[in-house]
Coordinates of C-alpha atoms in Angstrom, one line a residue:
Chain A
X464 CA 4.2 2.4 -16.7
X465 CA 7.0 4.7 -14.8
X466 CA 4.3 5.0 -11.9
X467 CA 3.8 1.3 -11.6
X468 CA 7.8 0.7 -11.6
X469 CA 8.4 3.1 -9.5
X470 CA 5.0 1.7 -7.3
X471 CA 6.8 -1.8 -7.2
X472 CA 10.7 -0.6 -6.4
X473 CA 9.3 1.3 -3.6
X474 CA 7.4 -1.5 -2.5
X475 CA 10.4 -3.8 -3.1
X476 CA 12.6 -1.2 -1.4
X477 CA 10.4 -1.5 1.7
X478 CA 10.1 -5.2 1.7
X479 CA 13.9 -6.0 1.2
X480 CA 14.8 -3.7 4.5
X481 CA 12.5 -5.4 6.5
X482 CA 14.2 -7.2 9.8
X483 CA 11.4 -10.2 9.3
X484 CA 12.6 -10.9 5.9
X485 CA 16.2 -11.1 7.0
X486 CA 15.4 -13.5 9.8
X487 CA 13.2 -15.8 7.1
X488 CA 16.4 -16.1 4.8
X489 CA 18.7 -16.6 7.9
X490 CA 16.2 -19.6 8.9
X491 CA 16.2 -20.8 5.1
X492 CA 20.1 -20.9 4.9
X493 CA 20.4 -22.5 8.3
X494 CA 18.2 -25.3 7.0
X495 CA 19.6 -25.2 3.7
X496 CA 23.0 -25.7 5.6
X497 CA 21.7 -28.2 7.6
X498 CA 20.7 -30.9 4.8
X499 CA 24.6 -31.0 4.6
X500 CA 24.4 -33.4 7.5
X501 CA 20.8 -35.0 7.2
X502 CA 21.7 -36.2 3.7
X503 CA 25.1 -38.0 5.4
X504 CA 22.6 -39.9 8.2
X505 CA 20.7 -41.6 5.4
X506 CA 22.9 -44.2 4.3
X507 CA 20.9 -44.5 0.6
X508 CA 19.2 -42.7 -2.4
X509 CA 21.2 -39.4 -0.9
X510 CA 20.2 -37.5 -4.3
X511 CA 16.5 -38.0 -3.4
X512 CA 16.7 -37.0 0.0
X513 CA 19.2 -34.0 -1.2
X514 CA 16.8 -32.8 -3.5
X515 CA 13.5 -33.0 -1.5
X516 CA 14.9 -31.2 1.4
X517 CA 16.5 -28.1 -0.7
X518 CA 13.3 -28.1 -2.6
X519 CA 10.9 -27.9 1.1
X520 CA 13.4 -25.7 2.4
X521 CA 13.1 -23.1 -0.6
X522 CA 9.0 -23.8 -0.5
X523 CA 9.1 -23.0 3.5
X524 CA 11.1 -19.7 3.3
X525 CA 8.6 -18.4 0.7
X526 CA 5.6 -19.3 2.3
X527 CA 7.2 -17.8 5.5
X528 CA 7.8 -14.5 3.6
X529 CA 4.6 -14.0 1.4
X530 CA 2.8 -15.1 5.1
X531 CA 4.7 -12.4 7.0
X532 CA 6.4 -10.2 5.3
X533 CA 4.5 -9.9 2.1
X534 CA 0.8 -9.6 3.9
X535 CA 2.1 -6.8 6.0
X536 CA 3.7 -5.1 3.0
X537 CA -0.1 -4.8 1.8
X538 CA -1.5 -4.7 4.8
X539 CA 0.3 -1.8 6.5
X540 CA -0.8 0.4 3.6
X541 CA -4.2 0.5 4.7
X542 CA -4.0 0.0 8.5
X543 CA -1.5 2.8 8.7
X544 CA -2.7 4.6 6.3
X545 CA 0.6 5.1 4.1
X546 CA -1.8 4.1 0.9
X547 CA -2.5 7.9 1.5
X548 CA 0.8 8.8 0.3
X549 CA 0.8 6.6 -2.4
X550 CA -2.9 7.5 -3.7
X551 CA -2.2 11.4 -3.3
X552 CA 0.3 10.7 -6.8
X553 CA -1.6 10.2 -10.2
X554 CA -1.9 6.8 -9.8
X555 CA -4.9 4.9 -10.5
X556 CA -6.6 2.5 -8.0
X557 CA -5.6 -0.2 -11.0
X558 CA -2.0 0.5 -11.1
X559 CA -1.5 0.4 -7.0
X560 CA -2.6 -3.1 -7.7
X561 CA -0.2 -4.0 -10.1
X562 CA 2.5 -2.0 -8.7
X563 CA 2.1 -3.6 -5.3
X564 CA 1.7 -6.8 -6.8
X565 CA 5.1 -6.6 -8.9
X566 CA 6.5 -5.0 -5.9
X567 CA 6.2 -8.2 -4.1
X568 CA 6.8 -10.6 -6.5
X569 CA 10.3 -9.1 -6.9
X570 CA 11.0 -9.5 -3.5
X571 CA 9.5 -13.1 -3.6
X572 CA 11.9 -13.7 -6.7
X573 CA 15.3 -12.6 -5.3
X574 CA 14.7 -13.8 -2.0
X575 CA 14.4 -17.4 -3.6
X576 CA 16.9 -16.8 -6.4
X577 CA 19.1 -16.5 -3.3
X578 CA 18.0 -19.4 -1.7
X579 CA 18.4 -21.4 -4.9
X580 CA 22.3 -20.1 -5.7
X581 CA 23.2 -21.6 -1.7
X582 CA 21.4 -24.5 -2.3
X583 CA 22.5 -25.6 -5.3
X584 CA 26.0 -24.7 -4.1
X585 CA 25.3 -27.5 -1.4
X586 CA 23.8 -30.1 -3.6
X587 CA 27.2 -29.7 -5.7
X588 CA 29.2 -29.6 -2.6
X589 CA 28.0 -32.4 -1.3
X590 CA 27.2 -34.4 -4.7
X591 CA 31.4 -33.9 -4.8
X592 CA 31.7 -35.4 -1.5
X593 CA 29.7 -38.7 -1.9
X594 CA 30.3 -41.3 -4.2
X595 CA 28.4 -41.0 -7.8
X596 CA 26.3 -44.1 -7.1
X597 CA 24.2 -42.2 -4.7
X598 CA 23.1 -39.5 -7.3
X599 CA 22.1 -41.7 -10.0
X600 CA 18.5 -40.4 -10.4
X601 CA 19.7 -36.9 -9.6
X602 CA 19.1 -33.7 -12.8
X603 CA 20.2 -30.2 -12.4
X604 CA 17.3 -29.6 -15.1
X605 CA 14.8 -31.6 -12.8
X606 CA 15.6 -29.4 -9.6
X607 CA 15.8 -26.4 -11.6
X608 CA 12.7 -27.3 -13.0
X609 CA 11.2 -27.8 -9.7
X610 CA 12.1 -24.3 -8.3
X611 CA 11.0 -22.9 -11.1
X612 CA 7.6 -24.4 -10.6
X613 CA 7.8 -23.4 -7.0
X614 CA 8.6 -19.6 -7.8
X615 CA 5.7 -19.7 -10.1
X616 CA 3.6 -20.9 -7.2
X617 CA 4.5 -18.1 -5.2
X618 CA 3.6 -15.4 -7.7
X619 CA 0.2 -17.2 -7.9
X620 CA -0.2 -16.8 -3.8
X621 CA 1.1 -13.7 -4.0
X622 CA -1.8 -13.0 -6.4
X623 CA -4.3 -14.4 -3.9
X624 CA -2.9 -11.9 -1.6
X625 CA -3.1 -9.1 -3.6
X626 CA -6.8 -10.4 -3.9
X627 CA -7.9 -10.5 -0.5
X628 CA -6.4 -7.3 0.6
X629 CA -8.4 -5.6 -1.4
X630 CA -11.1 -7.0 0.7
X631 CA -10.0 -7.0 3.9
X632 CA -8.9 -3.6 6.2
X633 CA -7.2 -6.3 8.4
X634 CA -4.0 -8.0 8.1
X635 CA -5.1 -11.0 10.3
X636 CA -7.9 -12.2 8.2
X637 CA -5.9 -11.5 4.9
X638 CA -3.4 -14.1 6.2
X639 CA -5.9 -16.4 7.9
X640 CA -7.6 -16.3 4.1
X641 CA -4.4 -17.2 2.4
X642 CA -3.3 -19.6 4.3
X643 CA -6.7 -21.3 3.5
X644 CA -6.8 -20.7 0.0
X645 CA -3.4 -22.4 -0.3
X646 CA -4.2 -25.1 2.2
X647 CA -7.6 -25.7 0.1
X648 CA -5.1 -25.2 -3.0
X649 CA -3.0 -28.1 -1.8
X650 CA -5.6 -30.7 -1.3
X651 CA -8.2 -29.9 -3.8
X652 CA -6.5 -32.7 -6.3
X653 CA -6.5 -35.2 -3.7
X654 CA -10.2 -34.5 -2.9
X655 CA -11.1 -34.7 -5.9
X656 CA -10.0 -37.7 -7.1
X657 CA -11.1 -39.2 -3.6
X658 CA -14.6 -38.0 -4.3
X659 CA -15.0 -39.0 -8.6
X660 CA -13.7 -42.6 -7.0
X661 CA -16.7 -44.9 -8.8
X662 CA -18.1 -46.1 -4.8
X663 CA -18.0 -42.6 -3.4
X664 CA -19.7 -40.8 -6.2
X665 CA -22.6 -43.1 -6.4
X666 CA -23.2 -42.0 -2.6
X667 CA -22.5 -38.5 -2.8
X668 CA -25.5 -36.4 -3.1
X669 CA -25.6 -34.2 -6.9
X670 CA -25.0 -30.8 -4.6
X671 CA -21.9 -32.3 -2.9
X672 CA -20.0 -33.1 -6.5
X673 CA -21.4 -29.6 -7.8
X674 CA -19.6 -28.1 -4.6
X675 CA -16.3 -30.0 -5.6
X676 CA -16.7 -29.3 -9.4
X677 CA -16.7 -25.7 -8.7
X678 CA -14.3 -25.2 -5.8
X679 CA -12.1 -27.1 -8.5
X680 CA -12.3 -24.2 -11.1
X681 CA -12.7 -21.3 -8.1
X682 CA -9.5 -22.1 -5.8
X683 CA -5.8 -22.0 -7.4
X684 CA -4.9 -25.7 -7.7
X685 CA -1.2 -25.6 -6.0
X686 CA -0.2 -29.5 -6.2
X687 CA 0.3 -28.6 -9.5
X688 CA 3.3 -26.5 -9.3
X689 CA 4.6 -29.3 -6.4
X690 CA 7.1 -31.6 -8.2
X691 CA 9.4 -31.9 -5.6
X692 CA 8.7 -36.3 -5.7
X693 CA 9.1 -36.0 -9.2
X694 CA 12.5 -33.9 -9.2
X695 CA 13.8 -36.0 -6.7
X696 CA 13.3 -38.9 -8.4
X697 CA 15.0 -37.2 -11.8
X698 CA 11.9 -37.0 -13.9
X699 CA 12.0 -34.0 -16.1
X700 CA 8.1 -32.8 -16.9
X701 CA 7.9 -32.3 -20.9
X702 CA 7.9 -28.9 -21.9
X703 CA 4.5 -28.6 -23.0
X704 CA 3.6 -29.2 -19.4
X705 CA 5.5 -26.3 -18.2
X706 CA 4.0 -24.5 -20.6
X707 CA 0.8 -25.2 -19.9
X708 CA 1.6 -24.5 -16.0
X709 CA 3.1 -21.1 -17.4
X710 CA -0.4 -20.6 -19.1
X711 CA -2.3 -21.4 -16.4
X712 CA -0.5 -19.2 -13.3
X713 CA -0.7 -16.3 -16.1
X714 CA -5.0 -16.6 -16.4
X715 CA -5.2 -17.3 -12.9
X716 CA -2.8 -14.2 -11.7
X717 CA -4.4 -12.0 -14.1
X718 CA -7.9 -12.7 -13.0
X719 CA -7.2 -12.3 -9.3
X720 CA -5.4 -8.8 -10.2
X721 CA -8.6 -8.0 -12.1
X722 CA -11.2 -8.7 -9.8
X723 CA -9.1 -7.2 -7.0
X724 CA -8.7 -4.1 -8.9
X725 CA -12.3 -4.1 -9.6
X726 CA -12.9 -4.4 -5.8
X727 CA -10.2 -2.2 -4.8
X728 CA -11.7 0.8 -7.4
X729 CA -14.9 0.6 -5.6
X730 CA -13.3 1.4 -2.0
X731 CA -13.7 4.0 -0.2
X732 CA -10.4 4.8 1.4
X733 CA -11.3 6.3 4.9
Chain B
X1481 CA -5.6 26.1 -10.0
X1482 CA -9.7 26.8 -9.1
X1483 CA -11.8 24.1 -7.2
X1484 CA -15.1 24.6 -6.9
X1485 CA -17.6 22.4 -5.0
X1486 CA -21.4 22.5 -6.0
X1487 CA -24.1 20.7 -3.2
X1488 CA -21.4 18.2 -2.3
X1489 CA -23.1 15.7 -0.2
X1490 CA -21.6 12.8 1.6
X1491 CA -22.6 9.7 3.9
X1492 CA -21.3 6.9 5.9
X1493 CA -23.1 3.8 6.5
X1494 CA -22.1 3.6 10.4
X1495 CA -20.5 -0.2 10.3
X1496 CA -22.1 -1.2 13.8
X1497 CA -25.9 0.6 14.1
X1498 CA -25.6 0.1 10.4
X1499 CA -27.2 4.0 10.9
X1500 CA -26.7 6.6 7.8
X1501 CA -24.5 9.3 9.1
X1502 CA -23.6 12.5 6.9
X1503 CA -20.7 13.4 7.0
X1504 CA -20.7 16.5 4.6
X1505 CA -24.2 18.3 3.6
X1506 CA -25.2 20.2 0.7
X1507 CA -22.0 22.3 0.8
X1508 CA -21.1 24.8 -2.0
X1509 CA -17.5 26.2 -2.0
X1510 CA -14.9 28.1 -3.9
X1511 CA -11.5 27.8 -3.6
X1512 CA -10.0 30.5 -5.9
X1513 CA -6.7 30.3 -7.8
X1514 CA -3.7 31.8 -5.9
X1515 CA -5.2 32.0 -2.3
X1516 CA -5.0 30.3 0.7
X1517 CA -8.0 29.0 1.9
X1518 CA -8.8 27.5 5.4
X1519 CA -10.7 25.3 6.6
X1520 CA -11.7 25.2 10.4
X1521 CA -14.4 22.9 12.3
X1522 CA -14.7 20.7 15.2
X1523 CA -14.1 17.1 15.3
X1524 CA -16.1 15.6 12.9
X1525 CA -16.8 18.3 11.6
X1526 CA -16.0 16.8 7.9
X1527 CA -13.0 19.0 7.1
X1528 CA -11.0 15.7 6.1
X1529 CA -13.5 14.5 4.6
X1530 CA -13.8 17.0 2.4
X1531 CA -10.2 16.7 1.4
X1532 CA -10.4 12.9 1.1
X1533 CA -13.2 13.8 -2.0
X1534 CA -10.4 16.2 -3.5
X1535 CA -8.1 13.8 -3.5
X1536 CA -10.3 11.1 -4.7
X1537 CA -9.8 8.8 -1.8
X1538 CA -13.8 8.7 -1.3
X1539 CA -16.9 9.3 -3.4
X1540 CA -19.5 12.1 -3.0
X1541 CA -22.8 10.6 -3.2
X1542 CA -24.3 13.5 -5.2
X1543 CA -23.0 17.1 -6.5
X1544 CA -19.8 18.1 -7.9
X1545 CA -16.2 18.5 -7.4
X1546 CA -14.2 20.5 -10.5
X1547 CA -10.3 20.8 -9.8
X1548 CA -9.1 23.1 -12.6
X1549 CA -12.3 21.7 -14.6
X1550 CA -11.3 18.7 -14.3
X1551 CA -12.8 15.7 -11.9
X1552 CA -10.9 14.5 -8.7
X1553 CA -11.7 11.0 -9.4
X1554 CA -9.3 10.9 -12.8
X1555 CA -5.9 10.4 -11.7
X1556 CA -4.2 13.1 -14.1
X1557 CA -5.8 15.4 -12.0
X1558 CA -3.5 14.8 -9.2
X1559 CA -0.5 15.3 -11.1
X1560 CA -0.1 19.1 -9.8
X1561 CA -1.3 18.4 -6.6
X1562 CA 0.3 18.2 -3.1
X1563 CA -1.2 16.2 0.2
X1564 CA 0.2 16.3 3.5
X1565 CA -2.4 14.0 5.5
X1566 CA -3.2 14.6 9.0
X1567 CA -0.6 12.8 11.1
X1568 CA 1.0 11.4 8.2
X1569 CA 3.0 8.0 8.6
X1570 CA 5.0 7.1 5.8
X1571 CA 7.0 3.8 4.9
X1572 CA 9.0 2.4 8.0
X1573 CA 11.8 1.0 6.3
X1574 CA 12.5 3.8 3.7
X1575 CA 14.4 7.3 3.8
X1576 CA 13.3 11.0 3.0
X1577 CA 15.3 10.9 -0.2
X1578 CA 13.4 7.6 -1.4
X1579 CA 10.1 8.9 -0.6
X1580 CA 10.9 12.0 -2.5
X1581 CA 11.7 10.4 -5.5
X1582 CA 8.9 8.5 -5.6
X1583 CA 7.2 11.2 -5.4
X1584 CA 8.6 13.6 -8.0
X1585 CA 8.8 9.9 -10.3
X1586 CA 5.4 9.4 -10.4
X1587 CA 4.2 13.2 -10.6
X1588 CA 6.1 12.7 -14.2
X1589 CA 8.7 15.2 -12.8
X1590 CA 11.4 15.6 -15.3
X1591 CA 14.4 13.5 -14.2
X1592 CA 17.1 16.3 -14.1
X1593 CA 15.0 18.1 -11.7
X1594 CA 14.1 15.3 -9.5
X1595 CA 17.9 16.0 -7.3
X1596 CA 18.0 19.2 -7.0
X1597 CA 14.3 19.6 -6.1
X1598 CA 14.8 17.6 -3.4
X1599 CA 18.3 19.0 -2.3
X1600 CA 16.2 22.7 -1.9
X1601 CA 13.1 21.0 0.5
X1602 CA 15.5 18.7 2.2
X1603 CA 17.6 22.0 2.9
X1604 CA 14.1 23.8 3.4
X1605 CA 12.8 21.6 5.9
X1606 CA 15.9 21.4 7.7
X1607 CA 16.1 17.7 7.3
X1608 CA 19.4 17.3 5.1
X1609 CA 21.1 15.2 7.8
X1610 CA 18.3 12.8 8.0
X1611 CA 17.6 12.1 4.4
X1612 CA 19.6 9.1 4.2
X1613 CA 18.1 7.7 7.8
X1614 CA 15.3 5.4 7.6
X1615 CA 11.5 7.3 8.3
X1616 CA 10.7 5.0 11.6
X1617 CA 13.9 6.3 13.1
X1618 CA 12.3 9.7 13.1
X1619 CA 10.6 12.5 15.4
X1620 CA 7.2 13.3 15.0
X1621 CA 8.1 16.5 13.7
X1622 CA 10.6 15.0 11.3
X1623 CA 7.9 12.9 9.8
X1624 CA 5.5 16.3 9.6
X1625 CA 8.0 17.7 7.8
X1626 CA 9.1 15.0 5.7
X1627 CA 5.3 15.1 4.4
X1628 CA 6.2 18.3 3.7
X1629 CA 8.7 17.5 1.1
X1630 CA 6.9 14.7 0.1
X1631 CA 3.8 16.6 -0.9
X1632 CA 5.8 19.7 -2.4
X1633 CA 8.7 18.3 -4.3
X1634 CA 7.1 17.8 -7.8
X1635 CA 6.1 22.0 -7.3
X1636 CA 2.3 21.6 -7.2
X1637 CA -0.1 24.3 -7.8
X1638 CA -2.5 22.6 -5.7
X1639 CA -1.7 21.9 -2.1
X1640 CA -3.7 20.1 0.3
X1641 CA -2.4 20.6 4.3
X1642 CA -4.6 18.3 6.6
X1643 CA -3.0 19.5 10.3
X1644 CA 0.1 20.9 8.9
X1645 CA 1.4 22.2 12.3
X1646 CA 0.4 19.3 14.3
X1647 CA 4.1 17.7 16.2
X1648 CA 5.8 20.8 15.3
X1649 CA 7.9 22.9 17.6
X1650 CA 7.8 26.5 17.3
X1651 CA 11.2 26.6 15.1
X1652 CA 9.2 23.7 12.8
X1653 CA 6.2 25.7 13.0
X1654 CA 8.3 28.8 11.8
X1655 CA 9.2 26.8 8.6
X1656 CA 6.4 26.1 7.7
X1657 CA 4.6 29.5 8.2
X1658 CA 7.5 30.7 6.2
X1659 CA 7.3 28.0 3.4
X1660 CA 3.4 28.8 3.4
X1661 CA 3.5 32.4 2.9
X1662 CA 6.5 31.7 -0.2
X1663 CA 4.1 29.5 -2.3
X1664 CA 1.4 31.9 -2.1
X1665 CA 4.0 34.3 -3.4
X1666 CA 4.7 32.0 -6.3
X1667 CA 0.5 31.7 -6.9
X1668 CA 0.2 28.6 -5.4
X1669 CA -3.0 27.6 -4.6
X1670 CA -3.3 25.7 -0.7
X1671 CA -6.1 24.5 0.9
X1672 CA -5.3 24.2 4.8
X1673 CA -7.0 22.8 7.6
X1674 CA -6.1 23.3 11.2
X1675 CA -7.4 23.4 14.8
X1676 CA -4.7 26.2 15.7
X1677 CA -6.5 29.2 14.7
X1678 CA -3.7 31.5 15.2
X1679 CA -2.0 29.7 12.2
X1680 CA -5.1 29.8 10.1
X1681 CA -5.6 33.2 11.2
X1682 CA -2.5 34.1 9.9
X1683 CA -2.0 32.9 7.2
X1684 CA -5.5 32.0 5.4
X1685 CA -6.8 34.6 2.6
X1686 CA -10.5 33.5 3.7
X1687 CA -11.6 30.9 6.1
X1688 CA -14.8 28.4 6.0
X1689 CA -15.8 27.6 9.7
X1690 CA -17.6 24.0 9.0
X1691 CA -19.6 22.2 12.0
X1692 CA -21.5 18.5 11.6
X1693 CA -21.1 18.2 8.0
X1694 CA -22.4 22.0 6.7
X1695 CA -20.5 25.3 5.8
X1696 CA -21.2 27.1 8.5
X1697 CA -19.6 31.0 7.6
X1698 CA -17.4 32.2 5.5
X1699 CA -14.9 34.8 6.5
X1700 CA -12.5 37.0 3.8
X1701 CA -9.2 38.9 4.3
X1702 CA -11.1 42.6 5.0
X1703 CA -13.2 40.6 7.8
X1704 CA -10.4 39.8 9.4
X1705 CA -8.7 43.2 9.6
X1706 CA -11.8 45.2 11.0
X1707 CA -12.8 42.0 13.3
X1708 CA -9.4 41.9 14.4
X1709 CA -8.7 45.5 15.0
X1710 CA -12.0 45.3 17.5
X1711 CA -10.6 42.4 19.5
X1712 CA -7.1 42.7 19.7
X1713 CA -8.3 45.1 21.8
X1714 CA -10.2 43.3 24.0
X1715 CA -7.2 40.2 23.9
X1716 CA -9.2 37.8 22.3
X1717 CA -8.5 36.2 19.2
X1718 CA -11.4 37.5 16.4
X1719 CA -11.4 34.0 15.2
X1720 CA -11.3 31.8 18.0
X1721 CA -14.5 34.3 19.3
X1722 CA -16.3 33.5 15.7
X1723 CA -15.7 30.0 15.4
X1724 CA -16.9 29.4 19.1
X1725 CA -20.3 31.9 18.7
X1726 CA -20.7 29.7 16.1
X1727 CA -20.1 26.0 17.2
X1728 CA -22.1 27.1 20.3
X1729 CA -24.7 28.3 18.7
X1730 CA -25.0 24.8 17.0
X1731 CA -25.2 23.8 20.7
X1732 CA -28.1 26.2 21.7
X1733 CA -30.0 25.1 18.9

């Protein structure tokens, strides 16, 4: 366990000194900063539009930072071969995996816990500057709730990343494979319940709905974790869905740290 | 520490002819406990790949590999060893110190000793004003000799140099000559690889001249002196003459 922590702190370490990830939160508190005075143009529901915009804001920096800073984190171990420094320690091919994969997490986690103090110093800051009327729908526990379900999105991709770098040698395609994996991710619901519409499934060939059954179970479904209507609109998901969100990022992460360490344990580092 | 290789053979599937290339052949070798042992060869000769199967990095496809009787592939069995890769490049954003610790952290180094271990290499290595600065701000040499310290500050038995010398100046290449020749002292057991033969010449206790893959001779300490007696007389360096009657020969044939 010591060689995975200390696996993960050096990869944190690495991570939280990089310029990139400094520029991403810059840009995250500029925005967050800036729905300060797009929540004063709209003239109604200023809680909804609060809400929403912190929420996108926090989702953008993170996809910006597992997209740049987090692929190159895994990435640069193989392409400039500093996994040679790491492998040379009794560590198995198994715990790299994990360590990395905690490694960036971490850095995922405090970056956003960052993001989410500032931002919900603005909502308060501005929710004291407007009049109450405008915040009716508005719930710390919804937004909190929301971020949460965002963070746990991000330790998910982070997962898939972890996943296809021990696939790939290069950094490009790991990236170019995320981004489709959570663009896929995103959409699958909608697809889905397009495609099991009565009219369209009576057209559909049986291969097609196979191919949309199992994409279903193979890709990550993301739109779960994105509440951000909801929390806007102060609806607080029961517990037990949380839970069951909880249960599910947990099988999926696990199984995409499995298989990558399966893969990865098979390499042949050159 | 012994590590003993029996009819080690290894092969690369060439990623564009899609052509089987062998990269090291049927090779049977010795590396005794307490002695330095060098490794010379042309490019491609499969020198690193021979340490890469050491360290576990890659698979041999048949044979054996026994590091103090124990297989390269388990992880425990790099717990008392040290790598310094061939131009090593090491985490941009972090410092001497931090690379270090990770190192002596997960070698299971006892906690106590971690400082002051790397307070002697640091000191060593001449790099104790740099240890706080961050690795891409240094030299080439810096970095060499940061490896250094990064393979030896858990105090392995086992060391594996891959180019040790390479970006050195003749002061860095001083320390480390110096630094080689104390380990041995303390029984350390290092396997070194180089293309400057003077270094190897001076410093290995027997040398294994490798070419396309196979173990081409094997030279010992009393070789060296009667060889060397013969051609310092003529100004030519015994080994360099050896290792090139030998690669040439490869040619002739």
């Amino acid at each position: 366990m010591n060689r995975i922590l200390a696996l993960s702190w050096l990869t944190f370490k690495e991570g939280i000194r990089d310029r990139a990830l400094m520029g991403i939160c810059i840009i995250g508190l500029v925005m967050l900063f800036a729905t300060i005075i797009f929540t004063g143009v709209f003239g109604y529901d200023l809680g909804k539009v609060l809400v929403d915009l912190n929420l996108s804001t926090i989702a953008f920096a993170g996809l910006l930072l597992t997209f740049f800073v987090n692929i190159n984190l895994m990435a640069k171990d193989i392409d400039k071969r500093t996994i040679y420094c790491v492998l040379s320690k009794p560590l198995s091919r198994t715990e790299y995996i994990i360590g990395k994969y905690l490694g960036l997490i971490l850095l995922v986690f405090i970056a956003l816990f960052i993001l989410l103090m500032v931002s919900s110093g603005i909502i308060w800051f501005v929710k004291s500057f407007y009049a109450q009327i405008y915040f009716k729908n508005f719930s710390w526990a919804c937004f909190l709730q929301a971020c949460f379900y965002e963070i746990l999105m991000f330790f998910v991709l982070n997962a898939v990343v972890i996943f296809f770098s021990s696939i790939s040698t290069s950094s490009f395609l790991v990236l170019l494979f995320t981004i489709a994996t959570y663009i896929t991710g995103q959409t699958i619901e909608e697809v889905m319940q397009f495609f099991k519409k009565e009219a369209m499934a009576e057209q559909l060939p049986q291969i097609n709905q196979w191919i949309i059954d199992i994409a279903q179970y193979i890709f990550p479904n993301f739109s779960a974790f994105d509440i951000k209507t909801l929390a806007s609109h102060g609806k607080f998901l029961p517990m037990e869905h949380t839970m069951a969100l909880i249960g599910y990022s947990a099988i999926y992460t696990i199984l995409l740290l499995f298989f990558a360490s399966l893969i990865f344990n098979k390499r042949e580092i050159t | 520490m012994n590590v003993d290789f029996e009819q080690i053979n290894k092969s690369f599937i060439s990623s564009f002819t899609r052509k089987k290339v062998h990269a090291v052949i049927d090779l049977n070798l010795s590396v005794k406990s307490g002695e330095i042992f060098g490794i010379v060869g042309p490019n491609g000769a499969g020198k690193s790949t021979l340490l890469k199967m050491v360290l576990g990095f890659i698979k041999y496809d048949s044979g054996s590999i026994s590091i103090a009787g124990k297989s390269p592939m388990e992880p425990e069995t790099r717990i008392n060893m040290g790598y310094l890769p061939e131009n090593p490049y090491y985490y941009d954003h972090l410092s001497a110190e931090d690379l270090m610790k990770f190192s002596a952290t997960t070698s299971g180094m006892n906690k106590k000793n971690i400082q002051p271990s790397i307070d002697h290499l640091l000191k060593i290595m001449n790099l104790e004003h740099a240890r706080k600065r961050h690795l891409r701000t240094y030299s080439k040499g810096m970095t060499q000799r940061a490896g250094i310290c990064f393979a030896l500050v858990h105090d392995p038995d086992l060391i594996i140099f891959d180019e040790p010398m390479s970006g050195l100046d003749p002061l860095g290449r001083k320390l480390v000559v110096d630094l080689v020749l104390d380990l041995k002292e303390k029984g350390k057991t290092i396997i070194f690889c180089s293309h400057i033969l003077n270094d190897i010449e001076r410093l290995c206790d027997r040398i294994a001249i490798m070419d396309k893959g196979r173990l081409k001779k094997m030279l010992n300490r009393e070789q060296f002196f009667s060889e060397q007696d013969k051609n310092i007389k003529k100004g030519t360096s015994w080994l360099e003459k050896i290792f090139i009657d030998t690669v040439e020969n490869r040619v002739e044939q």
